[in-house]
């Protein structure tokens, strides 16, 4: 099975305090720790496990700048066979549809049976997979937490409300967005990264892909972020201050009053 | 003519989803005078029940009755909507596992703009709609504009709009089933596999000590049980703890886990994502302990403590044991 996994380099929200810059047009990017979008790691792991079982290859692709190459390398250290970087000044400022348009062109350059994305990334939009599928006219299933490979089709479980699982048959080629917890992504050490450090990763721009520069980028985006802002937090929590002993004493009073201690 | 907005009504076994009465509120934030049509798909008598119920709230109800829609497989629903909705429509969906499945592809097929997880709507200016979204796990809010001149699909975050209970719609049910067209798809719904029950039923717990990614390591989970024991509480958790297989799924609080209604909820090293908060009901007294003073959980907690849980939890446990 030929599998393409779409990945994204994102600020690691479990490692960073996200601050808005003084102009309000971006977050403070200095000193940010970046990593592969959490959901994408599960997608790449799943792709590798499928290929281990039924044969084929895994290609990872990202739309980004030079720095995005590091996430491709990381996923290749996990076991993906190939990486492709889609990069062009014309891609900058793309909305979800723009990104899906670029990825669609990359899909059409290959011969993939299965395309995977993470269920969502740093914008929390959960949109690129579904858009890509619709553009390709492939069937789509989101939030997949189980995949069983069959003949020309897959059996997939979608994780829905309450942790229940919606089982579906889906014909290939198809697009799946992957939910966390589907597997346990393997650990990648420094040695693994070193092994793929010198592997050639091709870069493709708009003209290589045959993407009309006017159909992507900021100019084509119907959805645009105007600014970041700090919302009026309202009351918020009463922050307990003082020494640890004082804080604990206050907290215990509260817990007693609210029925939190038995 | 009043501007037309469509709201897709989710329902299950004759009961409308909470989002049903929320989407009309979102629609009126776009156009205060909007004529809002509820779109209800399904099959059989449940469908009529829901349609009649929605007619009380919405200005019109479009019913699409077809056996292929008995289960809301987003791929099938998408085809029906593309065939039935007018071009340039504004379509509202809940940003839940169904809306995520349907919205992005629907927007492509209707050649309209798509905005996901809208938490508020500021209004319209010259064909451009301004909405509020959150990024980076709720750590940054953003104003986003959307060119709706060619229509739009918008996924609205559940729970952010107060339900419209006024029943001032007075709409009529229009049967649009004949226009559904070809509904064949390459994805076939099979069945629902229910989540497994665990050894503790956290939905019945009065006091929960809930642990999140801030616990950092599997070995540290033990200290959470020690605290819970001292308090007479049960242990629950956020999703990453289950993903890492440190605790069983039945202890997960949130939209894709359990809905809990304790008296007291202790969020330890949990950032406060909307999917997590969506599982906390009944307005409990929430205590949040987090080392990041800007963590979104502090916006919803009653009492907050900026601390490292790895140090704070053992100290609190000791203090409670000494009472
Ligand atoms: C469709 C869908 C459904 C989902 N369903 C659920 C669900 O049911 N339940 C759920 O929980 N999530 C769910 N999620 C995931 C959700 O979006 C968040 O990713 C998740 O809730 C984050 O969990 P967390 O707060 O533990 O981790 P993080 O967001 O990583 O937060 C960790 C927090 O710990 C703090 N911290 C770190 N170290 C320490 C320390 N030593 N001391 C104190 N604080 C520390 C950090 O400051 C941070 O605030 C769902 C996502 C999707 C897409």
Coordinates of C-alpha atoms and ligand atoms in Angstrom, one line a residue:
Chain A
X1 CA 0.0 0.0 0.0
X2 CA 1.3 3.5 -0.9
X3 CA 0.6 5.9 1.9
X4 CA 1.0 9.6 2.0
X5 CA 0.9 11.3 5.5
X6 CA 0.5 15.1 5.7
X7 CA 2.3 16.6 8.7
X8 CA 2.8 20.0 10.1
X9 CA 5.5 21.8 12.2
X10 CA 3.7 23.5 15.1
X11 CA 4.7 25.3 18.4
X12 CA 4.5 22.7 21.1
X13 CA 1.8 23.9 23.4
X14 CA 2.7 21.5 26.2
X15 CA 6.3 23.0 26.2
X16 CA 5.5 26.7 25.7
X17 CA 3.6 29.5 27.2
X18 CA 2.0 31.1 24.1
X19 CA 2.3 34.9 24.3
X20 CA 0.9 37.4 21.8
X21 CA 3.4 39.9 20.3
X22 CA 3.1 43.6 20.9
X23 CA 1.7 44.3 17.4
X24 CA -1.0 41.7 18.0
X25 CA -0.4 40.1 14.6
X26 CA 1.4 37.0 15.7
X27 CA 2.4 35.1 18.7
X28 CA 5.9 35.6 20.1
X29 CA 8.0 33.2 18.0
X30 CA 11.4 33.7 19.6
X31 CA 12.4 30.9 21.9
X32 CA 9.4 28.8 20.9
X33 CA 9.9 25.0 21.0
X34 CA 8.5 23.5 17.8
X35 CA 7.6 19.9 17.2
X36 CA 5.5 17.7 14.9
X37 CA 1.8 18.2 15.4
X38 CA 0.7 15.7 18.1
X39 CA -2.0 14.1 15.9
X40 CA 0.4 13.7 12.9
X41 CA 2.8 11.4 14.9
X42 CA -0.1 9.0 15.4
X43 CA -0.8 9.1 11.7
X44 CA 2.8 8.4 10.7
X45 CA 3.0 5.5 13.2
X46 CA -0.2 4.0 11.9
X47 CA 1.1 4.3 8.3
X48 CA 4.3 2.5 9.2
X49 CA 2.5 -0.3 11.0
X50 CA 0.2 -0.8 8.0
X51 CA 3.1 -1.0 5.6
X52 CA 4.9 -3.4 8.0
X53 CA 1.9 -5.7 7.7
X54 CA 0.9 -5.4 4.0
X55 CA 4.0 -3.9 2.3
X56 CA 4.3 -0.7 0.4
X57 CA 5.8 2.6 1.4
X58 CA 5.2 5.7 3.5
X59 CA 5.8 9.2 2.3
X60 CA 5.5 12.2 4.6
X61 CA 4.7 15.6 3.1
X62 CA 4.4 19.1 4.6
X63 CA 3.6 22.6 3.3
X64 CA 6.1 24.9 5.0
X65 CA 9.4 26.7 4.9
X66 CA 12.9 25.4 5.2
X67 CA 12.5 24.9 8.9
X68 CA 9.7 22.5 8.3
X69 CA 12.2 20.0 6.8
X70 CA 13.1 19.0 10.4
X71 CA 9.7 17.5 11.0
X72 CA 9.9 15.5 7.8
X73 CA 13.3 14.2 8.9
X74 CA 11.9 13.3 12.3
X75 CA 9.0 11.3 10.8
X76 CA 11.6 9.6 8.5
X77 CA 13.6 8.7 11.5
X78 CA 10.4 7.0 12.8
X79 CA 10.3 4.9 9.6
X80 CA 8.7 6.9 6.8
X81 CA 10.5 6.0 3.6
X82 CA 10.3 9.4 1.8
X83 CA 9.8 13.0 2.5
X84 CA 8.5 15.9 0.3
X85 CA 8.7 19.5 1.2
X86 CA 6.1 21.8 -0.5
X87 CA 7.5 25.3 -0.3
X88 CA 7.0 28.5 -2.2
X89 CA 6.6 32.1 -1.4
X90 CA 3.2 31.9 -3.2
X91 CA 2.0 29.5 -0.5
X92 CA 2.3 31.9 2.3
X93 CA -0.9 33.1 4.0
X94 CA -2.9 30.2 2.5
X95 CA -6.1 29.3 4.4
X96 CA -7.2 25.7 4.9
X97 CA -8.5 25.5 1.3
X98 CA -5.2 26.8 0.0
X99 CA -3.2 24.2 1.9
X100 CA -5.6 21.5 0.7
X101 CA -5.1 22.8 -2.9
X102 CA -1.4 22.5 -2.6
X103 CA -1.6 19.0 -1.1
X104 CA -4.0 17.9 -3.7
X105 CA -1.4 18.7 -6.4
X106 CA 1.2 16.7 -4.5
X107 CA -1.2 13.7 -4.2
X108 CA -1.7 13.8 -7.9
X109 CA 2.0 13.6 -8.5
X110 CA 2.1 10.2 -6.8
X111 CA 0.0 7.1 -6.8
X112 CA -1.3 6.8 -3.3
X113 CA -3.9 4.3 -2.0
X114 CA -4.3 6.0 1.3
X115 CA -3.8 9.6 2.5
X116 CA -3.7 10.4 6.1
X117 CA -3.6 13.7 8.1
X118 CA -3.8 14.4 11.8
X119 CA -7.3 15.1 13.0
X120 CA -6.3 18.7 13.7
X121 CA -3.3 20.9 14.3
X122 CA -2.4 24.1 16.1
X123 CA -5.3 26.1 14.7
X124 CA -7.8 23.5 15.9
X125 CA -9.7 23.6 12.7
X126 CA -9.7 20.0 11.7
X127 CA -10.2 21.0 8.1
X128 CA -7.4 20.0 5.7
X129 CA -8.2 16.3 5.5
X130 CA -11.8 16.7 4.7
X131 CA -11.1 19.4 2.1
X132 CA -8.5 17.4 0.4
X133 CA -10.7 14.4 0.1
X134 CA -13.6 16.5 -1.4
X135 CA -11.2 18.1 -3.9
X136 CA -9.9 14.7 -4.9
X137 CA -13.4 13.1 -4.8
X138 CA -12.1 10.5 -2.5
X139 CA -14.1 9.2 0.4
X140 CA -13.2 10.6 3.8
X141 CA -13.4 9.6 7.4
X142 CA -12.3 11.8 10.3
X143 CA -11.1 11.0 13.8
X144 CA -10.1 7.5 12.9
X145 CA -8.9 5.4 15.8
X146 CA -8.9 2.0 14.2
X147 CA -7.8 0.8 10.7
X148 CA -8.0 -2.8 9.4
X149 CA -6.6 -3.2 5.9
X150 CA -8.8 -5.3 3.5
X151 CA -8.9 -5.9 -0.2
X152 CA -9.4 -2.5 -2.0
X153 CA -11.1 -1.2 1.1
X154 CA -10.4 -0.5 4.8
X155 CA -12.5 -1.0 7.8
X156 CA -12.1 2.1 10.0
X157 CA -13.4 3.1 13.4
X158 CA -14.1 6.8 14.1
X159 CA -14.0 7.9 17.6
X160 CA -17.2 9.9 18.3
X161 CA -18.8 11.4 21.4
X162 CA -18.5 9.5 24.6
X163 CA -15.6 7.5 23.3
X164 CA -18.0 5.3 21.2
X165 CA -16.6 4.0 18.0
X166 CA -18.4 4.4 14.6
X167 CA -17.4 1.5 12.3
X168 CA -17.3 2.1 8.6
X169 CA -16.1 0.4 5.4
X170 CA -14.3 2.8 3.1
X171 CA -13.1 2.3 -0.4
X172 CA -9.5 3.1 -1.4
X173 CA -8.1 5.5 -2.4
X174 CA -9.4 7.5 0.5
X175 CA -8.4 10.2 3.0
X176 CA -8.4 9.5 6.8
X177 CA -7.8 12.0 9.6
X178 CA -6.2 10.3 12.6
X179 CA -7.2 10.7 16.2
X180 CA -4.7 10.4 19.0
X181 CA -4.6 7.1 20.9
X182 CA -4.9 4.9 17.8
X183 CA -1.5 3.5 18.6
X184 CA 1.6 4.3 20.6
X185 CA 4.0 6.3 18.4
X186 CA 7.5 5.0 18.6
X187 CA 10.2 7.0 20.3
X188 CA 12.7 8.7 18.1
X189 CA 16.2 9.3 19.5
X190 CA 19.0 11.4 18.4
X191 CA 20.6 8.4 16.7
X192 CA 17.5 7.8 14.6
X193 CA 17.5 11.5 13.5
X194 CA 21.2 11.2 12.7
X195 CA 20.6 8.3 10.4
X196 CA 18.4 10.3 8.1
X197 CA 20.3 13.6 8.5
X198 CA 21.8 13.4 5.0
X199 CA 18.8 11.9 3.1
X200 CA 17.8 14.1 0.2
X201 CA 14.4 15.6 0.7
X202 CA 13.0 17.1 -2.5
X203 CA 11.4 20.5 -2.4
X204 CA 8.5 21.3 -4.7
X205 CA 7.1 24.8 -5.5
X206 CA 4.0 26.0 -7.2
X207 CA 5.4 25.5 -10.7
X208 CA 6.7 22.0 -10.0
X209 CA 3.3 21.0 -8.7
X210 CA 1.4 22.8 -11.4
X211 CA -0.5 24.9 -8.8
X212 CA -1.8 28.2 -10.0
X213 CA -0.2 30.7 -7.6
X214 CA -3.4 32.8 -7.7
X215 CA -5.4 29.9 -6.3
X216 CA -3.3 29.7 -3.1
X217 CA -1.6 32.0 -0.7
X218 CA -3.0 35.1 1.1
X219 CA -4.6 36.5 -2.1
X220 CA -6.9 33.5 -2.5
X221 CA -7.7 33.1 1.1
X222 CA -11.4 33.7 2.0
X223 CA -10.7 33.1 5.6
X224 CA -8.1 35.4 7.2
X225 CA -6.8 35.9 10.7
X226 CA -6.9 39.7 11.4
X227 CA -5.2 39.7 14.8
X228 CA -4.6 37.8 18.0
X229 CA -5.9 39.2 21.2
X230 CA -6.3 38.5 24.9
X231 CA -9.9 38.0 25.6
X232 CA -11.5 39.7 28.6
X233 CA -11.3 36.8 31.1
X234 CA -14.2 37.9 33.2
X235 CA -13.8 36.9 36.8
X236 CA -11.5 34.0 36.3
X237 CA -10.3 31.9 39.2
X238 CA -9.4 33.3 42.6
X239 CA -5.7 32.7 42.6
X240 CA -4.4 31.5 46.0
X241 CA -1.2 33.3 47.0
X242 CA 1.3 33.0 49.8
X243 CA 3.6 30.3 51.0
X244 CA 2.8 26.7 50.1
X245 CA 1.7 26.1 53.6
X246 CA -0.7 29.1 53.4
X247 CA -2.0 28.1 50.0
X248 CA -2.7 24.6 51.2
X249 CA -4.4 25.8 54.4
X250 CA -6.7 28.0 52.3
X251 CA -7.4 25.2 49.8
X252 CA -8.3 22.8 52.6
X253 CA -10.8 25.3 54.0
X254 CA -12.4 25.6 50.6
X255 CA -12.4 21.8 50.1
X256 CA -14.1 21.3 53.5
X257 CA -16.7 23.9 52.7
X258 CA -17.5 22.5 49.3
X259 CA -17.6 18.9 50.3
X260 CA -14.3 18.0 48.7
X261 CA -13.0 16.1 51.8
X262 CA -14.6 13.0 53.2
Chain B
X1 CA -35.8 39.6 1.8
X2 CA -34.4 38.3 5.0
X3 CA -31.0 36.7 4.7
X4 CA -31.2 32.9 4.7
X5 CA -29.1 30.7 7.0
X6 CA -29.4 27.0 7.4
X7 CA -28.7 25.0 10.6
X8 CA -28.1 21.3 10.4
X9 CA -30.0 19.6 13.3
X10 CA -28.2 16.6 14.8
X11 CA -30.5 14.1 16.5
X12 CA -30.4 10.6 17.8
X13 CA -33.3 8.3 18.7
X14 CA -35.8 11.1 18.6
X15 CA -33.8 13.5 20.7
X16 CA -32.3 16.6 19.2
X17 CA -28.7 17.4 20.1
X18 CA -28.1 20.4 22.4
X19 CA -26.6 22.2 19.4
X20 CA -30.0 22.4 17.8
X21 CA -31.2 25.3 19.9
X22 CA -27.7 26.9 19.9
X23 CA -27.2 27.2 16.1
X24 CA -30.1 29.5 15.7
X25 CA -28.5 31.9 18.2
X26 CA -25.3 31.9 16.1
X27 CA -27.3 32.5 12.9
X28 CA -28.9 35.6 14.5
X29 CA -25.4 36.9 15.4
X30 CA -24.6 36.8 11.7
X31 CA -27.8 38.5 10.5
X32 CA -30.1 39.7 13.3
X33 CA -33.1 39.4 11.0
X34 CA -32.0 36.1 9.5
X35 CA -34.7 33.7 8.4
X36 CA -33.2 30.5 9.8
X37 CA -34.0 27.1 8.3
X38 CA -33.4 23.9 10.2
X39 CA -32.3 21.1 8.0
X40 CA -33.2 17.7 9.4
X41 CA -32.1 14.5 7.8
X42 CA -33.1 11.0 8.8
X43 CA -35.6 8.2 8.2
X44 CA -38.9 7.2 9.8
X45 CA -41.0 8.5 12.6
X46 CA -38.2 9.9 14.7
X47 CA -37.5 12.3 11.9
X48 CA -41.0 13.8 12.1
X49 CA -40.8 14.2 15.8
X50 CA -37.6 16.2 15.5
X51 CA -39.0 18.3 12.5
X52 CA -42.1 19.3 14.5
X53 CA -40.0 20.2 17.5
X54 CA -37.7 22.3 15.4
X55 CA -40.6 24.1 13.7
X56 CA -41.3 25.8 17.1
X57 CA -37.8 27.3 17.1
X58 CA -36.9 27.8 13.5
X59 CA -38.5 29.9 10.8
X60 CA -38.7 26.9 8.5
X61 CA -37.8 23.2 8.6
X62 CA -36.5 21.3 5.6
X63 CA -37.0 17.6 6.1
X64 CA -35.0 15.1 4.1
X65 CA -36.3 11.6 4.6
X66 CA -34.3 8.8 3.1
X67 CA -33.3 5.3 4.3
X68 CA -29.7 6.1 3.3
X69 CA -29.9 8.9 6.0
X70 CA -31.1 6.7 8.8
X71 CA -27.6 7.0 10.3
X72 CA -26.0 10.4 9.8
X73 CA -23.0 9.2 7.8
X74 CA -21.4 12.6 6.9
X75 CA -20.5 11.5 3.4
X76 CA -24.2 10.7 2.7
X77 CA -25.5 13.8 4.4
X78 CA -23.0 15.9 2.4
X79 CA -24.4 14.6 -0.9
X80 CA -27.9 15.4 0.2
X81 CA -27.1 18.9 1.3
X82 CA -25.1 19.7 -1.8
X83 CA -28.1 18.6 -3.9
X84 CA -30.7 20.5 -1.8
X85 CA -29.2 23.7 -0.5
X86 CA -29.2 26.8 -2.7
X87 CA -25.7 28.0 -3.9
X88 CA -24.2 30.7 -1.7
X89 CA -26.0 29.4 1.4
X90 CA -24.6 29.9 4.9
X91 CA -24.7 26.6 6.7
X92 CA -24.1 26.1 10.4
X93 CA -22.9 22.9 11.9
X94 CA -21.8 22.0 15.5
X95 CA -18.0 21.7 15.8
X96 CA -18.2 18.1 17.1
X97 CA -17.2 14.8 15.7
X98 CA -20.0 15.0 13.1
X99 CA -19.3 18.6 12.1
X100 CA -15.6 17.9 11.7
X101 CA -16.5 15.0 9.5
X102 CA -18.9 17.0 7.3
X103 CA -18.0 20.7 7.3
X104 CA -14.7 20.9 5.4
X105 CA -15.8 18.7 2.5
X106 CA -19.2 20.3 2.3
X107 CA -17.6 23.7 1.9
X108 CA -15.4 22.4 -0.9
X109 CA -18.4 20.9 -2.7
X110 CA -20.5 24.1 -2.3
X111 CA -17.5 26.2 -3.3
X112 CA -17.9 28.3 -0.2
X113 CA -15.7 29.4 2.6
X114 CA -15.2 27.3 5.7
X115 CA -14.5 28.4 9.3
X116 CA -14.1 25.9 12.0
X117 CA -14.7 26.0 15.7
X118 CA -16.2 29.5 15.9
X119 CA -16.5 30.6 19.5
X120 CA -18.2 33.9 18.8
X121 CA -19.5 36.0 15.9
X122 CA -19.0 39.8 15.8
X123 CA -21.0 40.6 12.8
X124 CA -20.9 41.4 9.1
X125 CA -19.3 44.3 7.2
X126 CA -19.5 44.5 3.5
X127 CA -19.9 40.8 2.8
X128 CA -17.1 40.0 5.3
X129 CA -18.0 38.3 8.5
X130 CA -15.8 38.7 11.6
X131 CA -15.7 35.8 14.0
X132 CA -13.6 34.8 17.0
X133 CA -11.6 31.6 17.1
X134 CA -9.1 30.1 19.4
X135 CA -5.7 28.7 18.5
X136 CA -2.9 26.8 20.2
X137 CA -5.1 24.8 22.5
X138 CA -7.1 27.8 23.6
X139 CA -4.0 29.8 24.6
X140 CA -4.5 32.5 22.0
X141 CA -7.7 34.1 20.7
X142 CA -8.0 35.5 17.2
X143 CA -10.3 37.6 15.1
X144 CA -10.9 35.9 11.8
X145 CA -12.6 37.4 8.8
X146 CA -14.5 35.2 6.3
X147 CA -15.6 36.3 2.9
X148 CA -19.2 34.9 2.8
X149 CA -20.2 36.4 -0.6
X150 CA -20.1 33.0 -2.1
X151 CA -21.6 31.2 0.9
X152 CA -20.0 29.7 3.9
X153 CA -20.0 26.6 6.1
X154 CA -19.3 27.4 9.7
X155 CA -18.7 24.9 12.5
X156 CA -19.9 26.5 15.8
X157 CA -18.3 25.3 19.0
X158 CA -21.0 23.6 21.1
X159 CA -22.0 25.2 24.4
X160 CA -20.8 28.8 23.6
X161 CA -24.3 30.0 22.6
X162 CA -27.1 30.0 25.1
X163 CA -29.9 27.8 23.7
X164 CA -32.9 29.6 22.3
X165 CA -35.8 28.3 24.4
X166 CA -38.2 31.0 23.3
X167 CA -40.0 28.7 20.7
X168 CA -40.7 31.8 18.7
X169 CA -39.9 30.3 15.3
X170 CA -43.3 29.2 14.1
X171 CA -41.9 27.5 11.0
X172 CA -43.4 25.0 8.7
X173 CA -42.0 21.7 7.8
X174 CA -41.2 21.4 4.1
X175 CA -40.5 18.0 2.7
X176 CA -37.4 18.2 0.5
X177 CA -36.8 14.5 0.3
X178 CA -37.6 14.4 -3.4
X179 CA -34.5 16.7 -4.1
X180 CA -32.0 14.5 -2.2
X181 CA -30.8 12.9 -5.5
X182 CA -28.1 10.2 -5.7
X183 CA -26.9 9.4 -2.2
X184 CA -24.5 6.6 -3.0
X185 CA -21.1 6.9 -1.4
X186 CA -17.8 5.0 -1.0
X187 CA -18.0 5.0 2.8
X188 CA -20.5 2.7 4.4
X189 CA -21.7 2.9 8.0
X190 CA -21.6 -0.4 9.8
X191 CA -22.3 -0.1 13.5
X192 CA -21.5 1.7 16.7
X193 CA -19.2 -0.1 19.2
X194 CA -19.9 1.3 22.6
X195 CA -17.0 2.4 24.8
X196 CA -16.1 -0.2 27.5
X197 CA -17.1 0.4 31.1
X198 CA -14.2 0.5 33.6
X199 CA -13.9 -0.6 37.2
X200 CA -14.7 2.9 38.5
X201 CA -17.7 4.8 37.3
X202 CA -16.5 8.4 37.5
X203 CA -19.9 9.7 36.4
X204 CA -21.1 9.0 39.9
X205 CA -18.2 10.4 41.8
X206 CA -18.8 13.4 44.0
X207 CA -15.2 14.4 44.2
X208 CA -12.7 13.9 41.4
X209 CA -8.9 14.4 41.3
X210 CA -8.3 14.8 37.6
X211 CA -4.8 14.5 36.2
X212 CA -3.5 15.9 32.9
X213 CA -0.4 15.9 30.8
X214 CA 1.3 18.0 33.5
X215 CA 2.0 14.8 35.4
X216 CA 4.8 14.2 32.9
X217 CA 5.6 10.6 33.6
X218 CA 3.6 7.4 34.2
X219 CA 5.4 6.8 37.5
X220 CA 4.0 10.1 38.9
X221 CA 0.4 8.9 38.4
X222 CA 0.7 7.1 41.7
X223 CA 0.8 10.3 43.7
X224 CA -2.6 11.3 42.2
X225 CA -4.1 8.1 43.6
X226 CA -2.5 8.9 47.0
X227 CA -4.1 12.4 47.0
X228 CA -7.5 11.0 45.9
X229 CA -7.3 8.4 48.7
X230 CA -6.6 11.0 51.3
X231 CA -9.5 13.1 50.1
X232 CA -11.9 10.2 49.6
X233 CA -12.1 11.1 45.9
X234 CA -11.8 9.2 42.6
X235 CA -9.2 9.7 40.0
X236 CA -10.1 10.9 36.5
X237 CA -7.9 12.3 33.7
X238 CA -7.6 14.2 30.5
X239 CA -7.2 12.5 27.1
X240 CA -3.4 12.5 26.7
X241 CA -3.2 10.3 29.9
X242 CA -5.4 7.7 28.2
X243 CA -3.6 8.0 24.9
X244 CA -0.4 7.2 26.7
X245 CA -2.2 4.2 28.3
X246 CA -1.4 5.4 31.8
X247 CA -5.0 5.2 32.8
X248 CA -8.0 3.4 31.3
X249 CA -10.4 5.1 28.9
X250 CA -13.3 5.0 31.3
X251 CA -11.5 7.5 33.5
X252 CA -11.3 10.1 30.7
X253 CA -13.3 13.3 31.2
X254 CA -14.5 15.1 28.1
X255 CA -16.5 15.0 24.9
X256 CA -14.9 11.8 23.8
X257 CA -14.9 10.4 27.3
X258 CA -17.2 10.6 30.3
X259 CA -19.5 13.4 31.3
X260 CA -19.0 13.9 35.1
X261 CA -21.0 16.0 37.5
X262 CA -19.1 16.0 40.8
X263 CA -19.3 18.6 43.6
X264 CA -15.6 19.2 43.5
X265 CA -13.3 18.9 40.5
X266 CA -9.5 19.2 41.0
X267 CA -7.8 19.8 37.6
X268 CA -4.1 19.0 38.1
X269 CA -1.9 19.8 35.2
X270 CA -4.8 20.1 32.8
X271 CA -4.8 23.1 30.3
X272 CA -8.6 23.3 30.0
X273 CA -9.3 22.5 26.4
X274 CA -13.0 22.8 25.4
X275 CA -13.2 19.1 24.7
X276 CA -12.1 18.4 28.2
X277 CA -14.4 21.0 29.8
X278 CA -17.3 19.7 27.7
X279 CA -17.3 16.7 30.0
X280 CA -17.7 18.6 33.2
X281 CA -21.4 19.4 34.0
X282 CA -23.4 20.4 37.0
X283 CA -21.3 23.5 37.8
X284 CA -18.8 21.9 40.3
X285 CA -16.4 23.8 42.4
X286 CA -13.3 23.6 40.2
X287 CA -9.8 23.9 41.7
X288 CA -7.0 24.2 39.1
X289 CA -3.3 23.6 39.8
X290 CA -1.1 24.5 36.9
X291 CA 2.4 25.9 36.5
X292 CA 1.4 28.2 33.7
X293 CA -0.5 31.2 35.1
X294 CA -2.1 31.8 31.6
X295 CA -3.5 28.3 31.3
X296 CA -7.1 28.6 30.0
X297 CA -8.3 26.4 32.9
X298 CA -7.9 29.4 35.2
X299 CA -10.7 31.1 33.3
X300 CA -13.2 28.5 34.3
X301 CA -11.8 27.4 37.7
X302 CA -13.2 28.8 41.0
X303 CA -9.8 28.6 42.7
X304 CA -6.5 28.6 41.0
X305 CA -3.0 27.7 42.2
X306 CA 0.1 28.4 40.2
X307 CA 2.4 25.5 41.2
X308 CA 4.3 22.5 40.0
X309 CA 1.9 19.6 40.6
X310 CA 4.8 17.2 41.1
X311 CA 5.7 19.2 44.3
X312 CA 2.2 20.4 45.2
X313 CA 0.4 17.1 45.1
X314 CA 2.5 15.3 47.7
X315 CA 2.5 18.3 50.0
X316 CA -1.3 18.6 49.8
X317 CA -1.7 14.9 50.4
X318 CA 0.5 15.0 53.5
X319 CA -1.5 18.0 54.8
X320 CA -4.8 16.3 54.3
X321 CA -3.6 13.1 55.9
X322 CA -2.5 15.1 58.9
X323 CA -5.9 16.5 59.5
Ligands
LIG1 C1 -12.4 15.3 18.7 C2 -11.6 15.5 19.9 C3 -12.1 15.0 21.1 C4 -11.3 15.2 22.2 N1 -11.8 14.7 23.4 C5 -11.2 15.0 24.6 C6 -11.7 14.5 25.8 O1 -12.8 13.9 25.9 N2 -11.0 14.8 26.9 C7 -9.9 15.5 26.9 O2 -9.3 15.7 28.0 N3 -9.3 15.9 25.8 C8 -9.9 15.7 24.6 N4 -9.4 16.1 23.4 C9 -8.0 16.6 23.4 C10 -8.0 18.1 23.8 O3 -8.1 18.9 22.7 C11 -6.6 18.4 24.5 O4 -5.6 18.0 23.6 C12 -6.5 17.7 25.8 O5 -7.6 17.9 26.6 C13 -5.2 18.3 26.5 O6 -5.0 17.6 27.8 P1 -4.2 18.2 28.9 O7 -4.8 19.5 29.4 O8 -3.9 17.2 29.9 O9 -2.8 18.5 28.2 P2 -2.1 19.9 27.8 O10 -3.1 20.7 27.0 O11 -0.8 19.5 27.2 O12 -1.9 20.6 29.1 C14 -1.0 20.3 30.1 C15 -1.1 21.4 31.2 O13 -0.2 21.0 32.2 C16 0.5 22.1 32.7 N5 1.7 21.5 33.3 C17 2.8 20.9 32.7 N6 3.6 20.5 33.6 C18 3.2 20.8 34.8 C19 3.6 20.7 36.1 N7 4.7 20.0 36.4 N8 2.8 21.2 37.1 C20 1.7 21.8 36.9 N9 1.2 22.0 35.6 C21 1.9 21.5 34.6 C22 0.8 22.9 31.4 O14 1.0 24.3 31.7 C23 -0.5 22.7 30.7 O15 -1.5 23.7 31.0 C24 -10.1 15.9 22.2 C25 -9.6 16.4 21.0 C26 -10.3 16.2 19.8 C27 -9.8 16.7 18.5

